[in-house]
PDB file of C-alpha atoms in Angstrom:
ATOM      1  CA  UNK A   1      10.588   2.563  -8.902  1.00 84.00           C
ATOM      2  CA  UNK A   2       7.884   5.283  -9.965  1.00 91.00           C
ATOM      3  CA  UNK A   3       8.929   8.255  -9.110  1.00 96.00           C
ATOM      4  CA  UNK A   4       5.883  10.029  -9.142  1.00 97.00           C
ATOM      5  CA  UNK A   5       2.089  10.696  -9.976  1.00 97.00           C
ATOM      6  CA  UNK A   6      -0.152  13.144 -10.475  1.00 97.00           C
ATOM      7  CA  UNK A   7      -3.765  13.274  -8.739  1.00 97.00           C
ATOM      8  CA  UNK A   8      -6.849  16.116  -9.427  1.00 96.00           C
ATOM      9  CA  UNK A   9      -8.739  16.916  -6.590  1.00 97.00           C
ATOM     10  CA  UNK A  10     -11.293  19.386  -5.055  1.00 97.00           C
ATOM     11  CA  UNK A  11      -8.652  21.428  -2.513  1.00 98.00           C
ATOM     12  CA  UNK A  12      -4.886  20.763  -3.811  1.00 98.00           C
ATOM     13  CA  UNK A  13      -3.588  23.142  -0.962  1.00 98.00           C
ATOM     14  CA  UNK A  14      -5.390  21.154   1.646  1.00 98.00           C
ATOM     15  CA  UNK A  15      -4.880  17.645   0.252  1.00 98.00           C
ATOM     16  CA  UNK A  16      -1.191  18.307  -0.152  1.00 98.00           C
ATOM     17  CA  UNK A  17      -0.414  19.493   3.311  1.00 98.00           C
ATOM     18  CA  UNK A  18      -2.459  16.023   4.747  1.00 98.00           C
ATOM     19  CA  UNK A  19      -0.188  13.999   2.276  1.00 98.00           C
ATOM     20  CA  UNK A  20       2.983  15.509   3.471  1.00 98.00           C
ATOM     21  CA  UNK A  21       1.929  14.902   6.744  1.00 98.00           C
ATOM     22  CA  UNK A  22       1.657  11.260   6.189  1.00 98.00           C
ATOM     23  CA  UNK A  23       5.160  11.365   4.480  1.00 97.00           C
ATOM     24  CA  UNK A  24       6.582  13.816   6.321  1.00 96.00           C
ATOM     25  CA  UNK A  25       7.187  15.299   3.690  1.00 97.00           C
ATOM     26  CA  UNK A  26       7.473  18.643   1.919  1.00 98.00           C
ATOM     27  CA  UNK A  27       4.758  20.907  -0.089  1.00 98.00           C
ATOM     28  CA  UNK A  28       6.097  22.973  -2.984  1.00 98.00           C
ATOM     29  CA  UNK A  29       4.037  25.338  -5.852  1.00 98.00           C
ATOM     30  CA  UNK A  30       3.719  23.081  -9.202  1.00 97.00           C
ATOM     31  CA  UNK A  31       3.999  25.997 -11.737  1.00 96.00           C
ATOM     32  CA  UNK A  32       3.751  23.793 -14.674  1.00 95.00           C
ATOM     33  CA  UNK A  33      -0.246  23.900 -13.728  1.00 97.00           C
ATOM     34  CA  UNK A  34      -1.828  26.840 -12.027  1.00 95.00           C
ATOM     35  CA  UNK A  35      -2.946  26.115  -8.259  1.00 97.00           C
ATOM     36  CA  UNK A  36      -0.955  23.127  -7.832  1.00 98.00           C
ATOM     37  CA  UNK A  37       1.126  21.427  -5.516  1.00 98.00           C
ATOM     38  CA  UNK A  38       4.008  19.044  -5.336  1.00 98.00           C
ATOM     39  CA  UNK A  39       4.559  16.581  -2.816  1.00 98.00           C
ATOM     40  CA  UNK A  40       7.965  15.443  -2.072  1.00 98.00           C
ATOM     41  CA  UNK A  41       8.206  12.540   0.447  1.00 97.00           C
ATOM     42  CA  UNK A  42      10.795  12.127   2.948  1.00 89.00           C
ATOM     43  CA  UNK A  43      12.056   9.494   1.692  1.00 93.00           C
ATOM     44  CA  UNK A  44      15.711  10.189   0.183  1.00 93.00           C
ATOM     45  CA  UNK A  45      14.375   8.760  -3.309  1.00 94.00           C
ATOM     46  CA  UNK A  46      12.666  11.650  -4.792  1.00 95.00           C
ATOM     47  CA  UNK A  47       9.308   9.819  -4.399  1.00 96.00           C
ATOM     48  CA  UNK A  48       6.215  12.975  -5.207  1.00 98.00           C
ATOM     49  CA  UNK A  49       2.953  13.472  -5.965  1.00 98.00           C
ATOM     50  CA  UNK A  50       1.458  16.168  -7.850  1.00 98.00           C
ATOM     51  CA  UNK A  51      -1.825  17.384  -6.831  1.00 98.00           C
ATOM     52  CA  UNK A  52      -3.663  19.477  -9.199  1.00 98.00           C
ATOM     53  CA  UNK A  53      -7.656  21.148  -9.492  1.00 97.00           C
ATOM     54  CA  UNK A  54     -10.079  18.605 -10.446  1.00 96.00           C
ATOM     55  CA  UNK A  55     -10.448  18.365 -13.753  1.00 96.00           C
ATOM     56  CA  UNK A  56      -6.929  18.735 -14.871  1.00 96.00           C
ATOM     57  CA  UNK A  57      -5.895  16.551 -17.717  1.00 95.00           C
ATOM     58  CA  UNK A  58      -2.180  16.344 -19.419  1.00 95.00           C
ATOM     59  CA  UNK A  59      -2.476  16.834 -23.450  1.00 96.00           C
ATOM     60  CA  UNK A  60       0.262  15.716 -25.498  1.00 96.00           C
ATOM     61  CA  UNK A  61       2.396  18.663 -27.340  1.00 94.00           C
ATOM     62  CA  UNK A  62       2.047  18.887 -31.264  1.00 94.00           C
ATOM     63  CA  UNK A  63       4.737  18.702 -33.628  1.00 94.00           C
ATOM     64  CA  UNK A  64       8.698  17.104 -32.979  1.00 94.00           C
ATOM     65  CA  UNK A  65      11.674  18.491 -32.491  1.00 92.00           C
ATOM     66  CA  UNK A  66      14.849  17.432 -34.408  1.00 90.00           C
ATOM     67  CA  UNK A  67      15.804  14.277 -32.681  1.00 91.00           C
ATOM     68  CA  UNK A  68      19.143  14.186 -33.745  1.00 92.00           C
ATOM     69  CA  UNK A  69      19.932  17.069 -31.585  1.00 93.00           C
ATOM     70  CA  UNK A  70      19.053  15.952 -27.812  1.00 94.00           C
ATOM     71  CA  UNK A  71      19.769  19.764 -26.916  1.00 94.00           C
ATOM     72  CA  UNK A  72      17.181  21.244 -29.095  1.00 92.00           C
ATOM     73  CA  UNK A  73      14.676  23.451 -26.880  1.00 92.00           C
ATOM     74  CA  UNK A  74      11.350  21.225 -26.941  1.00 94.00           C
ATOM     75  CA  UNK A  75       8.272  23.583 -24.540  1.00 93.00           C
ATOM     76  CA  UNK A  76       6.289  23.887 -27.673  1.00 92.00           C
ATOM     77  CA  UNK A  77       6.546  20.129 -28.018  1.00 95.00           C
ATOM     78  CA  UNK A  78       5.946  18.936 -24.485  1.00 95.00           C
ATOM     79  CA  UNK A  79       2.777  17.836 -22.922  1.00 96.00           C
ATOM     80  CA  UNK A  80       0.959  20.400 -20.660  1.00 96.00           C
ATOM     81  CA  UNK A  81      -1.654  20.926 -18.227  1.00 96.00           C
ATOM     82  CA  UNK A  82      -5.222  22.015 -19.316  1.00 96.00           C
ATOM     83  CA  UNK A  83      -8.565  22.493 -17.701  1.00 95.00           C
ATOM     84  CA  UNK A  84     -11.013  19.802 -18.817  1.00 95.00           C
ATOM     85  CA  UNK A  85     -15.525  19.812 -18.271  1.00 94.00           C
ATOM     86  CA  UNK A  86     -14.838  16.156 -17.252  1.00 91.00           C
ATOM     87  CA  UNK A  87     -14.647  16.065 -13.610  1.00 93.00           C
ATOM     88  CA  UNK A  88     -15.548  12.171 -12.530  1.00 92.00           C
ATOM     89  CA  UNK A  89     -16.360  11.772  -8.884  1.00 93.00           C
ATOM     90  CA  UNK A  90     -14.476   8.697  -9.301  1.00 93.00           C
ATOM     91  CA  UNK A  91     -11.496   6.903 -10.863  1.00 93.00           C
ATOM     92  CA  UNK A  92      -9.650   4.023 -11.260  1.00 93.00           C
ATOM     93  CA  UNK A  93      -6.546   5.699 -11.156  1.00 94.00           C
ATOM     94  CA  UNK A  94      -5.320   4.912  -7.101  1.00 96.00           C
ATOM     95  CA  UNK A  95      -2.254   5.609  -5.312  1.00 97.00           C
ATOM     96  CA  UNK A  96      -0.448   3.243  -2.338  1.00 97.00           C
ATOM     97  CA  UNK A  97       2.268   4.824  -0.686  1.00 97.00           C
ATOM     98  CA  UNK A  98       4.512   3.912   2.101  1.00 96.00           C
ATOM     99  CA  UNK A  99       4.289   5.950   5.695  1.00 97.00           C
ATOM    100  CA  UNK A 100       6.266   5.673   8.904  1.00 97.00           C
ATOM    101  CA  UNK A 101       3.691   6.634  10.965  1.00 98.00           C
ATOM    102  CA  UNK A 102       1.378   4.371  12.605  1.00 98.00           C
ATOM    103  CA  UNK A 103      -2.522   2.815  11.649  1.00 98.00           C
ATOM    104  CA  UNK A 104      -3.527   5.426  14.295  1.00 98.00           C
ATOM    105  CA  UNK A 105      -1.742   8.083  13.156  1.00 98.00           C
ATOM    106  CA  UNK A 106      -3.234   8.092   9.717  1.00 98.00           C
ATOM    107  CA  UNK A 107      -6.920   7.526  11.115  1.00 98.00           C
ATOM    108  CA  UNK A 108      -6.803  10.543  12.908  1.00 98.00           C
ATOM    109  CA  UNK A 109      -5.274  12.700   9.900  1.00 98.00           C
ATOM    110  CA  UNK A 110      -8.162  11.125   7.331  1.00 98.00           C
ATOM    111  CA  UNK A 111     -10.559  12.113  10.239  1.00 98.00           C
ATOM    112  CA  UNK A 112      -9.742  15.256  10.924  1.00 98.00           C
ATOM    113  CA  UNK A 113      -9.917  15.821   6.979  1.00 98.00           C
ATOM    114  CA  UNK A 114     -13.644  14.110   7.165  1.00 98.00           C
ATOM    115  CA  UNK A 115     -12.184  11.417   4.827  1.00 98.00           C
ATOM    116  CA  UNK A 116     -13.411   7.739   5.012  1.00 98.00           C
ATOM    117  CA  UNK A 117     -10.650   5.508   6.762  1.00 98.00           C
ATOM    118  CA  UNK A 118     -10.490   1.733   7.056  1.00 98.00           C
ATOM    119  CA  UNK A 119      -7.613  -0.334   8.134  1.00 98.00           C
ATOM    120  CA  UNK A 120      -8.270  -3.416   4.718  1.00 97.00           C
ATOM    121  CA  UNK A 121      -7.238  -6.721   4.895  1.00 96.00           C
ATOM    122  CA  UNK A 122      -6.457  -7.759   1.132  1.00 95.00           C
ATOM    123  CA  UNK A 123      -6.743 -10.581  -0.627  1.00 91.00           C
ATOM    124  CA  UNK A 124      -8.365 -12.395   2.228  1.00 91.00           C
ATOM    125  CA  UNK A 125      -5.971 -11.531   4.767  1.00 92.00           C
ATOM    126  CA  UNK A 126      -2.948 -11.922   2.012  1.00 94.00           C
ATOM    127  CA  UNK A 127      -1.438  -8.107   3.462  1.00 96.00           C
ATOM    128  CA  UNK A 128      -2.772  -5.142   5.024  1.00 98.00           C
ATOM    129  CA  UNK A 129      -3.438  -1.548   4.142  1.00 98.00           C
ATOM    130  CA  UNK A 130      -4.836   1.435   5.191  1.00 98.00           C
ATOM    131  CA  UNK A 131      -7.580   2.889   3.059  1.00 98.00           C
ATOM    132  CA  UNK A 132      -7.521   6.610   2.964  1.00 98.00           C
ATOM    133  CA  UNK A 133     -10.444   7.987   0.774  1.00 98.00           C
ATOM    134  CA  UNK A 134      -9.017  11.759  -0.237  1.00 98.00           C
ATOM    135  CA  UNK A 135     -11.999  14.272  -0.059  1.00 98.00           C
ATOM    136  CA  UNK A 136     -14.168  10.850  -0.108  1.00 98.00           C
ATOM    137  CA  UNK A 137     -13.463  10.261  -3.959  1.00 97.00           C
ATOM    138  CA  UNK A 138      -9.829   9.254  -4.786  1.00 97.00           C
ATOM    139  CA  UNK A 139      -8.458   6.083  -2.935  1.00 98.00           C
ATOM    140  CA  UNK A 140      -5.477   6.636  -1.409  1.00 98.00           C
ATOM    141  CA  UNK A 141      -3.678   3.296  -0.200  1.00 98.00           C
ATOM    142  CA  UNK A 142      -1.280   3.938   2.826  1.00 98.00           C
ATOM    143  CA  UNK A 143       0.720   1.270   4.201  1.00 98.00           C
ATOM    144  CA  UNK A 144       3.058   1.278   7.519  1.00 98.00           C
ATOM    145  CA  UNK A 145       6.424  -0.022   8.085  1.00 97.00           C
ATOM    146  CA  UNK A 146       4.869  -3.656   8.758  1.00 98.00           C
ATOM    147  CA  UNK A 147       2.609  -3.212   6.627  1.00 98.00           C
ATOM    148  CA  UNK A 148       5.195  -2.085   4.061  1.00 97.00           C
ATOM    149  CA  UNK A 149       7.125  -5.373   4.966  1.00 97.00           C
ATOM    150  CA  UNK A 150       4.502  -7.702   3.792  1.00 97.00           C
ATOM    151  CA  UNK A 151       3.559  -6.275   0.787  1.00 96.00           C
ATOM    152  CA  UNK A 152       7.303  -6.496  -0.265  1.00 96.00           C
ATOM    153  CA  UNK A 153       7.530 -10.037   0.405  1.00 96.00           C
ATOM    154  CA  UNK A 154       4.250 -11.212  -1.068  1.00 95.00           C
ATOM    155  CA  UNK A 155       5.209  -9.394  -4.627  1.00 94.00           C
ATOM    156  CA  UNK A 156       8.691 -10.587  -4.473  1.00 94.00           C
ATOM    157  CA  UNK A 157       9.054 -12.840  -7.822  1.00 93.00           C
ATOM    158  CA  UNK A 158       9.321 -16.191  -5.985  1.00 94.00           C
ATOM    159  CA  UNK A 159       6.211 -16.084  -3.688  1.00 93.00           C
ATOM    160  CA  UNK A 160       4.451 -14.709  -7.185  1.00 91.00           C
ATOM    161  CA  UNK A 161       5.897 -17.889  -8.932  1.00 90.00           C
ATOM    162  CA  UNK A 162       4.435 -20.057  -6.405  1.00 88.00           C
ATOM    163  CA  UNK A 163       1.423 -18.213  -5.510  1.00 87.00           C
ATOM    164  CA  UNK A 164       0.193 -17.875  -9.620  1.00 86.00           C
ATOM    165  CA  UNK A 165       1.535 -20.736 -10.837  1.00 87.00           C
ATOM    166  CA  UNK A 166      -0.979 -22.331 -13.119  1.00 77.00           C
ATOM    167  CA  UNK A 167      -2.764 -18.831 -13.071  1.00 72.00           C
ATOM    168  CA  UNK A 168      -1.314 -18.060 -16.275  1.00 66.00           C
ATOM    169  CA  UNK A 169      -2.414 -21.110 -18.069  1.00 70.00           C
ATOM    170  CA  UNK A 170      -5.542 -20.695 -16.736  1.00 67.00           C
ATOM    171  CA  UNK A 171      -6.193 -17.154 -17.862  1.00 64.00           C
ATOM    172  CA  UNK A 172      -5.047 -17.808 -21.195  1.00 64.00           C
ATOM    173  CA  UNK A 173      -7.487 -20.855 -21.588  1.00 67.00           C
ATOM    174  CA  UNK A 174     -10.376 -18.728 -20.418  1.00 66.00           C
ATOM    175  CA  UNK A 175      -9.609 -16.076 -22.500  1.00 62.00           C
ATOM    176  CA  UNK A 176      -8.995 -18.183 -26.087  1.00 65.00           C
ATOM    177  CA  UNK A 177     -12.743 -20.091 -24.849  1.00 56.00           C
ATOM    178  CA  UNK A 178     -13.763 -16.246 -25.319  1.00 54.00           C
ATOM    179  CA  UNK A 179     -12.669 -15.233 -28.016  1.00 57.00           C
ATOM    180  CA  UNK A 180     -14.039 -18.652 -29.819  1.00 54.00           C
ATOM    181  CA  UNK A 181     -17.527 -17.553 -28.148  1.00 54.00           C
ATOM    182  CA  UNK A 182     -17.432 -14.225 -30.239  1.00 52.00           C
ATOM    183  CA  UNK A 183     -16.137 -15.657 -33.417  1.00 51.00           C
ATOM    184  CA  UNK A 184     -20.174 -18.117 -33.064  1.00 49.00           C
ATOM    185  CA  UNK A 185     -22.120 -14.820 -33.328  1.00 44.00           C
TER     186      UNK A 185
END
């Protein structure tokens, strides 16, 4: 299970009262980064997102503390939130969450945001999503119950077994024939 992610955009207020809508969900302050929000889905599994200003990065701490003593105060170890000059318009970073509302439902929230919407059919009609793209630059994936239902049985291990079988083999072929190309050169 991942419990949670954390996305920069233009308007975290805004963009974290649309995603608790599609949840509904809750919006909290995220004080571990100024002007922040944290999204809590409805969910009874803890499942959030954090939305922060574009441009936020996460920085590792410096230094270690004693880790033979697992109660040893660690802030001036731990990773924090900083302001970065990069600010892509896009990433690859995406999110695909689960919603119980329906395909309408969500078209009409993106809408009303001014967000590009598109009900997707994957992988050549393979499962279905709706594509939600957050202030037009971060691609949000949201899928309903049915929807939901279908992804979970097309990435259960068996139908992978039988859908990639040979796959793997494959791959590995193409990639050793490329790696013997760049050894010629």
């Amino acid at each position: 299970m991942i419990n949670h992610i954390s996305i920069a955009v233009n308007d975290p207020q805004r963009v974290a009262d649309a995603l608790a809508e599609m949840w509904d969900g809750a919006v909290y302050p995220f004080p571990p980064c100024p002007g922040s929000f944290f999204v809590v889905a409805n969910d009874g599994r803890g499942t959030a997102v954090e939305i922060t200003p574009t441009g936020t990065v996460i920085v590792p701490g410096e230094g270690l503390p004693d880790e033979n003593d697992l109660g040893t105060p660690t802030e001036e170890h731990e990773a924090r939130f900083v302001q970065s000059e990069l600010k892509p318009k896009y990433v690859a970073t995406h999110l695909n969450i689960n919603t119980k509302k329906s395909i309408e439902e969500i078209r009409e929230i993106a809408k009303r945001e001014g967000w590009r919407v598109l009900v997707c059919n994957r992988g050549e009609g393979l499962f279905q999503l709706i594509e939600v793209w957050v202030e037009n630059a971060f691609m949000l994936e949201v899928m309903t119950p049915e929807q939901t239902a279908r992804y979970v049985e097309i990435t259960s291990p068996e139908f992978m077994e039988k859908a990639f079988s040979g796959a793997f083999d494959a791959h590995v072929a193409s990639t050793e024939r490329s790696e013997n190309l760049s050894l010629i050169g």
